[in-house]
Coordinates of C-alpha atoms in Angstrom, one line a residue:
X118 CA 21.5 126.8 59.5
X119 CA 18.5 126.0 61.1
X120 CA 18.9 123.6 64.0
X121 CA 16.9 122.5 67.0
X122 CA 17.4 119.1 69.3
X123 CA 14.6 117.8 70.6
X124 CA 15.1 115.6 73.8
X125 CA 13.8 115.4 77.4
X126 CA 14.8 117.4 80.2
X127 CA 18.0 115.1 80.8
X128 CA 21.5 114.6 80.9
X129 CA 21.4 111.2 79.2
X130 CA 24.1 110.3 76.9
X131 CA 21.5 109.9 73.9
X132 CA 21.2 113.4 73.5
X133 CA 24.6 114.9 74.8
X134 CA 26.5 113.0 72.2
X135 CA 24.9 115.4 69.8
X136 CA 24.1 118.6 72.1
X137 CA 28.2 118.8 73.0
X138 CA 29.7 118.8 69.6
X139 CA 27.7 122.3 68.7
X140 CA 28.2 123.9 71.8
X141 CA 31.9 123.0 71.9
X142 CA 32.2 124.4 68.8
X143 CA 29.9 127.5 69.3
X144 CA 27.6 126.6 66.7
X145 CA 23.6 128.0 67.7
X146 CA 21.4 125.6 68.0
X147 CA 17.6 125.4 69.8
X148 CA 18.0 123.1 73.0
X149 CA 14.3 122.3 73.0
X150 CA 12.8 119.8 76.6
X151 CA 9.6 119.4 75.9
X152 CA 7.0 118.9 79.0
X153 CA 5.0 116.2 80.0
X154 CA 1.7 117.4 77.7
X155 CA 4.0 118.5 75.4
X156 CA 5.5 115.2 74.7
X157 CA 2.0 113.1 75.5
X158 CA 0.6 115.2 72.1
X159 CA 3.8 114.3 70.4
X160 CA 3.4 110.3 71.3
X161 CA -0.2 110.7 70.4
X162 CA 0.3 112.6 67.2
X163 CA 3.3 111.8 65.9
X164 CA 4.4 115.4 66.0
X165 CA 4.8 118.3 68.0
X166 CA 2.1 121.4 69.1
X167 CA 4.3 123.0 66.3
X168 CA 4.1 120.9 63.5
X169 CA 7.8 119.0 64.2
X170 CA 7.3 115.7 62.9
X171 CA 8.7 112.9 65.3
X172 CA 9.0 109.7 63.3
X173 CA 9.1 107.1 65.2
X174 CA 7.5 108.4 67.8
X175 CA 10.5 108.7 70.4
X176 CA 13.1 111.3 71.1
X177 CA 15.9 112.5 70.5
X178 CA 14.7 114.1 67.2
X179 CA 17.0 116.9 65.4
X180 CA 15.4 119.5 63.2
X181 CA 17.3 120.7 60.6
X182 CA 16.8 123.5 58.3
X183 CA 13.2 122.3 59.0
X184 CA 13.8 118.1 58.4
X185 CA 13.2 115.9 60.9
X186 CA 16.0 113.4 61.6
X187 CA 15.2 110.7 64.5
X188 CA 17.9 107.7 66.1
X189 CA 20.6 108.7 68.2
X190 CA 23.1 107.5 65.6
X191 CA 22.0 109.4 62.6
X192 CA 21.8 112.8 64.7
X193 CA 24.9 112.4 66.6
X194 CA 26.6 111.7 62.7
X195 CA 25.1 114.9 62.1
X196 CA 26.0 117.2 64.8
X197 CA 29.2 115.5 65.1
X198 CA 30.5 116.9 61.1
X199 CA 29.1 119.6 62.3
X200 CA 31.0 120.3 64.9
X201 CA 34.1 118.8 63.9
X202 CA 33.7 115.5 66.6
X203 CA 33.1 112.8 63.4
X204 CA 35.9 112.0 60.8
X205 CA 35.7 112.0 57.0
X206 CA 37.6 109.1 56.5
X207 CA 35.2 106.0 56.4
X208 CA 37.4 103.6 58.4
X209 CA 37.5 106.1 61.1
X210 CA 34.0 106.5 60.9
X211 CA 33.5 103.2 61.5
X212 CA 35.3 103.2 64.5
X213 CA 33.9 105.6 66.0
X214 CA 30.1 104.1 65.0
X215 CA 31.5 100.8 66.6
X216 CA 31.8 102.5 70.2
X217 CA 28.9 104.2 70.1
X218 CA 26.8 101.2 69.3
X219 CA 28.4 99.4 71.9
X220 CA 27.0 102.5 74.1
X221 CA 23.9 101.8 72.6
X222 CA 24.0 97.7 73.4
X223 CA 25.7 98.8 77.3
X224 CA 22.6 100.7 77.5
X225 CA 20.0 97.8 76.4
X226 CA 21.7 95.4 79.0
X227 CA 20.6 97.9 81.4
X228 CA 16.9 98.4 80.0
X229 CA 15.5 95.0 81.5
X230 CA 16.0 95.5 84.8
X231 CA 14.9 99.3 84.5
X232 CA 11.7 97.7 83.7
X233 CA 11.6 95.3 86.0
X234 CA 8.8 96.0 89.1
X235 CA 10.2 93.4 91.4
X236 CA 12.4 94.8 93.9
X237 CA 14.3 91.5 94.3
X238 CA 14.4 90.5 91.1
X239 CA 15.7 93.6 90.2
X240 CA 18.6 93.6 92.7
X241 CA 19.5 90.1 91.2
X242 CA 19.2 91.3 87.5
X243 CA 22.1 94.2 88.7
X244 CA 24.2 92.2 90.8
X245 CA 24.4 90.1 87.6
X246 CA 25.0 93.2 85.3
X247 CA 28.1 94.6 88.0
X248 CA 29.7 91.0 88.1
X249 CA 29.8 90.3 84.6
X250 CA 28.1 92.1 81.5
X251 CA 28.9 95.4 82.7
X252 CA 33.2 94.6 83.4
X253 CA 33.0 92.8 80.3
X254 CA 31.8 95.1 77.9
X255 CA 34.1 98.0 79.6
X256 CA 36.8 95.7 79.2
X257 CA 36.0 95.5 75.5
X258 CA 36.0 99.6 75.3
X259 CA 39.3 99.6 77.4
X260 CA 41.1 97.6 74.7
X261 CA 40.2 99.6 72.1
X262 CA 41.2 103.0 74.3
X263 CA 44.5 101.3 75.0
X264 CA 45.2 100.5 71.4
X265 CA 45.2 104.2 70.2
X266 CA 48.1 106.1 71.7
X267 CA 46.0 109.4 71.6
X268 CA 44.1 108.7 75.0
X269 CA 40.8 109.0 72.2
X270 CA 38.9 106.1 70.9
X271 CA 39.6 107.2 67.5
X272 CA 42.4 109.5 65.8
X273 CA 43.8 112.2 68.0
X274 CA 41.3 114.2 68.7
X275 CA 37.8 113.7 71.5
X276 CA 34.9 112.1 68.9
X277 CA 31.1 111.3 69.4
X278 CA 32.5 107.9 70.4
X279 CA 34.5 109.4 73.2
X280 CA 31.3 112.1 74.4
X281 CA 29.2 108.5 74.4
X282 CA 31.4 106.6 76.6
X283 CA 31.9 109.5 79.0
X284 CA 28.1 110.0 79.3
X285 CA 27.8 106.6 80.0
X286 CA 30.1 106.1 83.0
X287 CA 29.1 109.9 84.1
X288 CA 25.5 108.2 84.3
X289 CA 26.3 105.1 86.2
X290 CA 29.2 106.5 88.3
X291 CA 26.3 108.8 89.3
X292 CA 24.8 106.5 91.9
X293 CA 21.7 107.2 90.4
X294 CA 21.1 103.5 89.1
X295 CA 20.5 101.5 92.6
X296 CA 22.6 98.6 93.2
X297 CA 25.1 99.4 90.0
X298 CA 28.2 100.6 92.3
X299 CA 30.3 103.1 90.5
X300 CA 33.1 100.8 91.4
X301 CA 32.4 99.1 89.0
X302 CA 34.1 101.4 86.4
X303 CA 37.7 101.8 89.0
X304 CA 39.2 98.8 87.3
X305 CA 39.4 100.4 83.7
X306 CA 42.2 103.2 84.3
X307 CA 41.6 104.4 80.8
X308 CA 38.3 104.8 81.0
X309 CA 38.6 106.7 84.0
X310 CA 41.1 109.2 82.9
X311 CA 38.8 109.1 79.8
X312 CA 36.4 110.5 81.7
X313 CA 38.2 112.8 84.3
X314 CA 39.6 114.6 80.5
X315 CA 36.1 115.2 79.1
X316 CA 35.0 116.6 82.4
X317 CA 38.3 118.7 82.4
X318 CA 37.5 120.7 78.5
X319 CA 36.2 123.8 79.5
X320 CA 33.8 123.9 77.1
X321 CA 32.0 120.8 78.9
X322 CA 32.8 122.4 82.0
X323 CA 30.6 125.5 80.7
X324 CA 27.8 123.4 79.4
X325 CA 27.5 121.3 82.3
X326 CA 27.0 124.4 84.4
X327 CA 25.0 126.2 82.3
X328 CA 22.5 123.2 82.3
X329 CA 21.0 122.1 85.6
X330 CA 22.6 119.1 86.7
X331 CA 26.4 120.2 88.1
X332 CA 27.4 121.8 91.2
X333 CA 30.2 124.8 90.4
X334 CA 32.3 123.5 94.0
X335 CA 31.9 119.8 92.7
X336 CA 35.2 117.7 91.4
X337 CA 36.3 117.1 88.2
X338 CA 37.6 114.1 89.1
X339 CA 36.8 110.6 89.5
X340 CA 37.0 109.6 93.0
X341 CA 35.9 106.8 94.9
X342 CA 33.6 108.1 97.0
X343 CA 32.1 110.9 95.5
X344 CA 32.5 111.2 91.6
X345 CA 31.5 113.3 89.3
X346 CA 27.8 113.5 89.2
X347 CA 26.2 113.9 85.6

């Protein structure tokens, strides 16, 4: 099988959710990050220098076996049977869909104020997001988490659903998004020790190393001061 993900130069949970489950479960696949001009022709074109047809315009995009396949949802269902991180049965399916939307809606609550030019307005759009969107919709995850014994969001075994979460938080405990505190994340224990096991699995170990955003002598663990930078 043919396959190649197509996504920018970045650790963002969008495209990990599907990178992960083929390298955790060795299965080849082309890790492709296109440039500036490459991407420019794409947005332009509608495709790639190659040919690679980008449907809507926006990444990621998997090719498969020569198919393009665009949204994060459909290629993380994807890589995820592939890879053994997305169940057969449809309830569970479900469930895991359910967290990775709610990734997916965490994520848009955060879009405005990315977007937003004024440096105060800004400021006040995050202090509003760290007081109550952001603890609300983590408290919605961490009842979930707490409701299956497993220490997983779904079954007994890490999911997509689990992968997207831990992107997530790796991405705003980060520091990387100004005025967000990674503090903000300390009061959901499970999602913490969520988070602390994903960055524990070898395998994730060996990917995050082998990419270019994770220093060998750093922590796995969540700390308050410095965590775990993703």
């Amino acid at each position: 099988m043919d396959i190649k993900i197509i996504y920018f130069d970045l650790p963002f949970w969008r495209a990990e959710i599907s990178r992960l489950p083929l390298f955790i479960a060795n299965i080849d696949f082309e890790d492709f990050r296109p440039s500036d001009d490459e991407w420019d022709y794409a947005k332009e074109n509608g495709k790639m220098k190659d040919g690679t047809i980008i449907p809507f315009r926006e990444l990621p995009v998997l090719l498969i076996n020569g198919e393009s396949i665009a949204q994060t949802m459909a290629i993380a269902r994807i890589c995820g049977k592939l890879g053994g991180m997305y169940p057969e049965d449809i309830i569970e399916a479900g469930k895991v869909d359910q967290i990775v939307v709610a990734v997916e809606n965490i994520n848009a609550l955060l879009s405005p104020s990315m977007k937003e030019s004024d440096p105060l307005r800004k400021k006040a759009m995050r202090k509003e997001l760290t007081s109550n969107e952001l603890p609300t919709y983590f408290g919605y995850l961490q009842d979930i988490l707490s409701a299956n014994s497993s220490d997983w969001f779904v079954g007994e075994n890490m999911t997509i659903a689990d992968l997207a979460v831990w992107s997530l938080l790796g991405w705003i405990a980060s520091g990387v998004i100004d005025d967000i505190s990674a503090e903000v994340i300390q009061p959901f224990e499970g999602l913490v020790k969520l988070y602390n096991q994903i960055n524990k699995n070898p395998r994730v170990k060996e990917w995050k190393i082998q990419t270019y955003y994770y220093d060998k002598d750093q922590s796995d663990e969540y700390a308050d001061d410095i965590p775990d930078s993703i």
